[in-house]
Short mmCIF file of C-alpha atoms in Angstrom, two decimals:
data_model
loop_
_atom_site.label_atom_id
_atom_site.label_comp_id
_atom_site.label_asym_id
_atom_site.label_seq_id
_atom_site.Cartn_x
_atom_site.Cartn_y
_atom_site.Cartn_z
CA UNK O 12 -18.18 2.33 18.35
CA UNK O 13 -15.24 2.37 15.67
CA UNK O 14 -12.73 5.00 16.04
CA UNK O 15 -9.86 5.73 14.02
CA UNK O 16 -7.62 8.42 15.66
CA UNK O 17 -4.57 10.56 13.47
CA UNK O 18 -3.00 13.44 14.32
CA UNK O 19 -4.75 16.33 12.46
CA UNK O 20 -1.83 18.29 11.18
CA UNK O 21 2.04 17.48 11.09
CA UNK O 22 4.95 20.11 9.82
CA UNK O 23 8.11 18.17 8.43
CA UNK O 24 10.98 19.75 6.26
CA UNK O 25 11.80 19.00 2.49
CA UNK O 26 14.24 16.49 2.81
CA UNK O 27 13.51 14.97 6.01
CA UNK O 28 11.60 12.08 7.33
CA UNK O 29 8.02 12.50 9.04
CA UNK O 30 6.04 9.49 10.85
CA UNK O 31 2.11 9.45 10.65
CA UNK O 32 0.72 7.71 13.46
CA UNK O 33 -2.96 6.27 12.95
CA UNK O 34 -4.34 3.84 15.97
CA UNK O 35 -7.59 2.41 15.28
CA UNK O 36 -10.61 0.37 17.61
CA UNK O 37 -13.15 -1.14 15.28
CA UNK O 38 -15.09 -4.39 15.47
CA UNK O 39 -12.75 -6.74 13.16
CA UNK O 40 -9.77 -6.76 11.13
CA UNK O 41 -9.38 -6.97 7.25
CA UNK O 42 -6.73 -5.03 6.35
CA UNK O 43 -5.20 -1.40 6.63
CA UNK O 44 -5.36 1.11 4.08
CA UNK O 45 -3.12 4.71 3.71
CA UNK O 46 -4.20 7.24 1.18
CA UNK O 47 -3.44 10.59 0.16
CA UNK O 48 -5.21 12.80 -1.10
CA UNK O 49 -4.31 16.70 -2.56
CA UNK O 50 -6.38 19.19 -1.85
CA UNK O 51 -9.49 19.49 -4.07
CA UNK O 52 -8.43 15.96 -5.43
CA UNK O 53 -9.65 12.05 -4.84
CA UNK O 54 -7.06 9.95 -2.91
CA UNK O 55 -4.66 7.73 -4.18
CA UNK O 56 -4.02 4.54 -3.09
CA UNK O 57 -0.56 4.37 -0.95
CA UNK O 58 0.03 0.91 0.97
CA UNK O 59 -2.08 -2.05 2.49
CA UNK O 60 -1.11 -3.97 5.16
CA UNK O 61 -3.44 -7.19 6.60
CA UNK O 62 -0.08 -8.37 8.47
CA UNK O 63 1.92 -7.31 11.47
CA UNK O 64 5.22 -6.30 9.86
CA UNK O 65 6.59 -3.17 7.57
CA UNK O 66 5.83 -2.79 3.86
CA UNK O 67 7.92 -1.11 1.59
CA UNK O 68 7.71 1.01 -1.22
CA UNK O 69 10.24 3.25 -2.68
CA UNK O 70 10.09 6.67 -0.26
CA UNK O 71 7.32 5.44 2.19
CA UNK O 72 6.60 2.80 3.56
CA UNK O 73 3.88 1.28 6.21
CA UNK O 74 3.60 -0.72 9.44
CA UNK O 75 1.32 -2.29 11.51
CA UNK O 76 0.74 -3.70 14.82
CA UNK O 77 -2.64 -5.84 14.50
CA UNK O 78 -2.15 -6.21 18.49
CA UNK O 79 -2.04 -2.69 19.41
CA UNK O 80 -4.40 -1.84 16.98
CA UNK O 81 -1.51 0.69 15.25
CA UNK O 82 0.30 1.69 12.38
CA UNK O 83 2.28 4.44 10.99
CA UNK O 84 3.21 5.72 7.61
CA UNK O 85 6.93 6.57 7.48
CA UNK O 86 7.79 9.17 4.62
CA UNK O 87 11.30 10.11 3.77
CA UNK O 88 13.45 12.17 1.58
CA UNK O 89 10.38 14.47 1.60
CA UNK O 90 9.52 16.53 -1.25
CA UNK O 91 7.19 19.28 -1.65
CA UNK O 92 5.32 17.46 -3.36
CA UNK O 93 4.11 15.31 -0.32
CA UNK O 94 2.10 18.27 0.85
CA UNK O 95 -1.09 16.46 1.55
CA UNK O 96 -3.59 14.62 3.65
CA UNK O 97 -3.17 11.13 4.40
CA UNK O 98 -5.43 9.41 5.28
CA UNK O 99 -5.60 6.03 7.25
CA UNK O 100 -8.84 3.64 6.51
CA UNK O 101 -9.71 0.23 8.09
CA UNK O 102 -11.21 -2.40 6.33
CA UNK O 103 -13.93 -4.27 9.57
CA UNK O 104 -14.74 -7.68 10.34
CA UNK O 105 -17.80 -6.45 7.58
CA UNK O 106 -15.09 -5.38 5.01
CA UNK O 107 -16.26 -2.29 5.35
CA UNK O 108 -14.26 0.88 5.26
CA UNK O 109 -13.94 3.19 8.15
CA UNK O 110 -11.81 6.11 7.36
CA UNK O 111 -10.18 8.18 9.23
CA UNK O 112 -10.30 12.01 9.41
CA UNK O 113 -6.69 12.64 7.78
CA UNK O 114 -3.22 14.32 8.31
CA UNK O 115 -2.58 17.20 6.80
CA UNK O 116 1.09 17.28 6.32
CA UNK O 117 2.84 20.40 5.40
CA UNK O 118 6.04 20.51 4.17
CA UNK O 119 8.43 23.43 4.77
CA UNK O 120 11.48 24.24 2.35
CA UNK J 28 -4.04 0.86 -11.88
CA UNK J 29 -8.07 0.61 -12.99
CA UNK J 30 -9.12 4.26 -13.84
CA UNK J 31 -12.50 5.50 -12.63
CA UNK J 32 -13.80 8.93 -14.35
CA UNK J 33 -16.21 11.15 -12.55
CA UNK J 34 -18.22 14.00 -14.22
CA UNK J 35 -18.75 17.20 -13.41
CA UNK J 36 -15.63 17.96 -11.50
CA UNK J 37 -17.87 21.38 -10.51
CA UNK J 38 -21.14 21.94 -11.05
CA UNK J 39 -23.31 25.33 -9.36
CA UNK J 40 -26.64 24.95 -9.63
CA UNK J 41 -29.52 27.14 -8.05
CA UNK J 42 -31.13 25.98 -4.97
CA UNK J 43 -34.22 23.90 -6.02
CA UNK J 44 -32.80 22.28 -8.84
CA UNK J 45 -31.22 19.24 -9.57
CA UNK J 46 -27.66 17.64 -10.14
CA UNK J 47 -26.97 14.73 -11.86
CA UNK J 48 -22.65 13.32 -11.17
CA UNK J 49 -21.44 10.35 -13.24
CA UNK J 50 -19.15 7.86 -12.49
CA UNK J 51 -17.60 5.52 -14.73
CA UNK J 52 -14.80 2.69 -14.24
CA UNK J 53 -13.46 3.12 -17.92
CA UNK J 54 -11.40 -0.12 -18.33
CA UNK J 55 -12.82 -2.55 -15.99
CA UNK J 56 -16.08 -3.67 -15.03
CA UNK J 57 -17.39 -2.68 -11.29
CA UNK J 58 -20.56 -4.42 -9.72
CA UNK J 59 -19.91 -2.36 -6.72
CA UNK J 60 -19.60 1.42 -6.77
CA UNK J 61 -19.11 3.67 -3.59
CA UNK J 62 -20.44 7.07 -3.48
CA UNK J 63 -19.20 9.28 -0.62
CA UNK J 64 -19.37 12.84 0.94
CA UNK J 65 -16.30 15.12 2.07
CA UNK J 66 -17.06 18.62 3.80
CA UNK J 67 -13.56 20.22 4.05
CA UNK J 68 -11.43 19.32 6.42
CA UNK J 69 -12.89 16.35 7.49
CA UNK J 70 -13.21 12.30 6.44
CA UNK J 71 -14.64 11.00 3.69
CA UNK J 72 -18.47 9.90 4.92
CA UNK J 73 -19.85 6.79 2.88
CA UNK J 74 -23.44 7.51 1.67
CA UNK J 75 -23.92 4.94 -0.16
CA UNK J 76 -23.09 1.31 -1.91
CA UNK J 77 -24.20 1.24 -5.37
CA UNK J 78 -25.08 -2.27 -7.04
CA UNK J 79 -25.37 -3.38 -10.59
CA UNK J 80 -28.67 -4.00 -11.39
CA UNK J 81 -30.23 -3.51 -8.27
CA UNK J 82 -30.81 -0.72 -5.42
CA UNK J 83 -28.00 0.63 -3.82
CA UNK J 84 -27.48 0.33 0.24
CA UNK J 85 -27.53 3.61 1.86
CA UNK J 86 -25.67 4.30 4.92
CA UNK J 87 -28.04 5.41 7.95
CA UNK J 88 -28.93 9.07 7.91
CA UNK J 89 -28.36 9.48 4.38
CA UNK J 90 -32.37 10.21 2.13
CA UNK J 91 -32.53 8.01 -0.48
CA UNK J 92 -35.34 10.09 -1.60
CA UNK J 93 -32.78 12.95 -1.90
CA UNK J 94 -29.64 11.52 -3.27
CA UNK J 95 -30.48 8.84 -5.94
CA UNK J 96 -28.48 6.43 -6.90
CA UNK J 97 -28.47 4.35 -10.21
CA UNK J 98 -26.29 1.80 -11.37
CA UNK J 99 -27.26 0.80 -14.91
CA UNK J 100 -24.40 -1.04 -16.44
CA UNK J 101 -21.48 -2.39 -14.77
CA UNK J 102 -19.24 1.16 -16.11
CA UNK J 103 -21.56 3.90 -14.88
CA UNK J 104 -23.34 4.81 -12.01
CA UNK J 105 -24.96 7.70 -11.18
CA UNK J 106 -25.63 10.08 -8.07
CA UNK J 107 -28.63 12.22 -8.38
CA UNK J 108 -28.83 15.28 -5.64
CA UNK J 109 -32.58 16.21 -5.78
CA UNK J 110 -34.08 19.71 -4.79
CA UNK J 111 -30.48 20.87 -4.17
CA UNK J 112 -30.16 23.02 -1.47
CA UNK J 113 -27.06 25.18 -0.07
CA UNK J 114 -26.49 22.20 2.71
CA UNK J 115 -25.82 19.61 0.29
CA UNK J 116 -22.86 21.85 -1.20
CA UNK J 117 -20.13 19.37 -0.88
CA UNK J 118 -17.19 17.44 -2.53
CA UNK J 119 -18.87 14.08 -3.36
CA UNK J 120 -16.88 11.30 -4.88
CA UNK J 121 -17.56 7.92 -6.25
CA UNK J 122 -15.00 4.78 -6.08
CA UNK J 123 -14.69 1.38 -7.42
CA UNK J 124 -12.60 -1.51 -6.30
CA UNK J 125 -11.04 -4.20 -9.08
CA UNK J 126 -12.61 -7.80 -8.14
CA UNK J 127 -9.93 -10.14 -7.39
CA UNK J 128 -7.19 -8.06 -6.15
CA UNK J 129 -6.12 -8.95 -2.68
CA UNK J 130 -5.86 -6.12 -1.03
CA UNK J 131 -9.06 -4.34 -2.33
CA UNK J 132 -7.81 -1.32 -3.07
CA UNK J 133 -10.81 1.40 -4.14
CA UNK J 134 -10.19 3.64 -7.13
CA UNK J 135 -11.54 6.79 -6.73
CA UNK J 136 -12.78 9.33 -9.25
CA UNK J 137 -11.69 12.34 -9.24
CA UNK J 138 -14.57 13.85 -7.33
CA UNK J 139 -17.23 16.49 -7.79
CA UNK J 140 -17.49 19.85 -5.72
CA UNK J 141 -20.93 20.90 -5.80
CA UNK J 142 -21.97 24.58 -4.86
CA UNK J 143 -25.67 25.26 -4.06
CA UNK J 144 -26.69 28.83 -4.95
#
């Protein structure tokens, strides 16, 4: 089956730098999505990555390894502000979405 | 970015009854519309793809007798939970993606939290 695996919760201090890790096994590859999303809000678009390699932009940025079927999302100079879930979604060889079950990152002052 | 409006943001209804939740991609055009489901804490489960002008593709387990779907024009579609009851309390949320753009990003709305009495 697909499977997309992210730790569930993550603690990080306001002004710091915290690494979400998202690995993923599903049946093709189109492309990696991040998202975040506020409580009782929709997500917002973060970062896509279809290549092996690090994108970035401004305070976070994302990487992925289409090989080990892994990426991260690398967030620093953290504000309070990036008290959230994040959530990591793969686009299959179908182009559909599988989503993962989000990080729920709290940030401490 | 493309802005997608969803409407009600809450809506409590009694059990029985039922809810109608718009969607709307206000300055673009979407053939393809995405309705999902999010119980708290937990991913976002897609229920459904909706299609301009014809019937949407529902994702296995999901009624189509219960939650329909109706994509009249290529700015609104439109999720209708029938004979609500207190298991289909929920936040559901609709998304669009902006043809063309390489990395198919989906715009969301801003979701609906329904509450079945």
């Amino acid at each position: 089956g697909q499977n997309i695996d992210q730790p569930t919760e993550m603690t990080a201090t306001e002004g710091a730098i915290v690494q979400i890790n998202c690995t993923y096994q599903t049946s093709g590859f189109n492309g990696l999505f991040w998202y975040q999303q506020h409580a009782g809000e929709a997500p917002t678009f973060l970062s896509y990555n279809v290549l092996d390699g690090l994108e970035e932009k401004g305070r976070f940025s994302s990487f992925l390894s289409r090989s080990k079927g892994y990426s991260y999302l690398l967030l620093k100079e953290l504000q309070m502000k990036d008290s959230a879930s994040y959530l990591c979604a793969v686009k299959d060889s179908n182009y559909q979405l599988i989503w993962g079950a989000g990080t729920k990152l709290i940030i401490k002052p | 970015g493309a802005v997608v409006s969803q409407h009600p943001s809450r809506v409590i209804c009694k059990s029985g009854t039922s809810v109608k939740i718009e969607c709307r991609s206000l300055d673009f055009q979407a053939t393809t519309m995405f309705w999902y489901r999010q119980f708290p804490k937990k991913s976002l489960m897609l229920m459904a793809t909706s299609n301009e002008g014809s019937k949407a593709t529902y994702e296995q387990g999901v009624e189509k007798d219960k939650f329909l779907i109706n994509h009249a024009s290529l700015t609104l579609s439109t999720l209708t939970v029938t004979s609500a009851h207190p298991e289909d309390s929920s936040f559901y949320i609709c998304s669009a993606g902006l043809a063309g753009v390489e990395t198919g990003e989906l715009f969301f709305g801003e979701g609906s939290r329904l509450t079945v009495l």
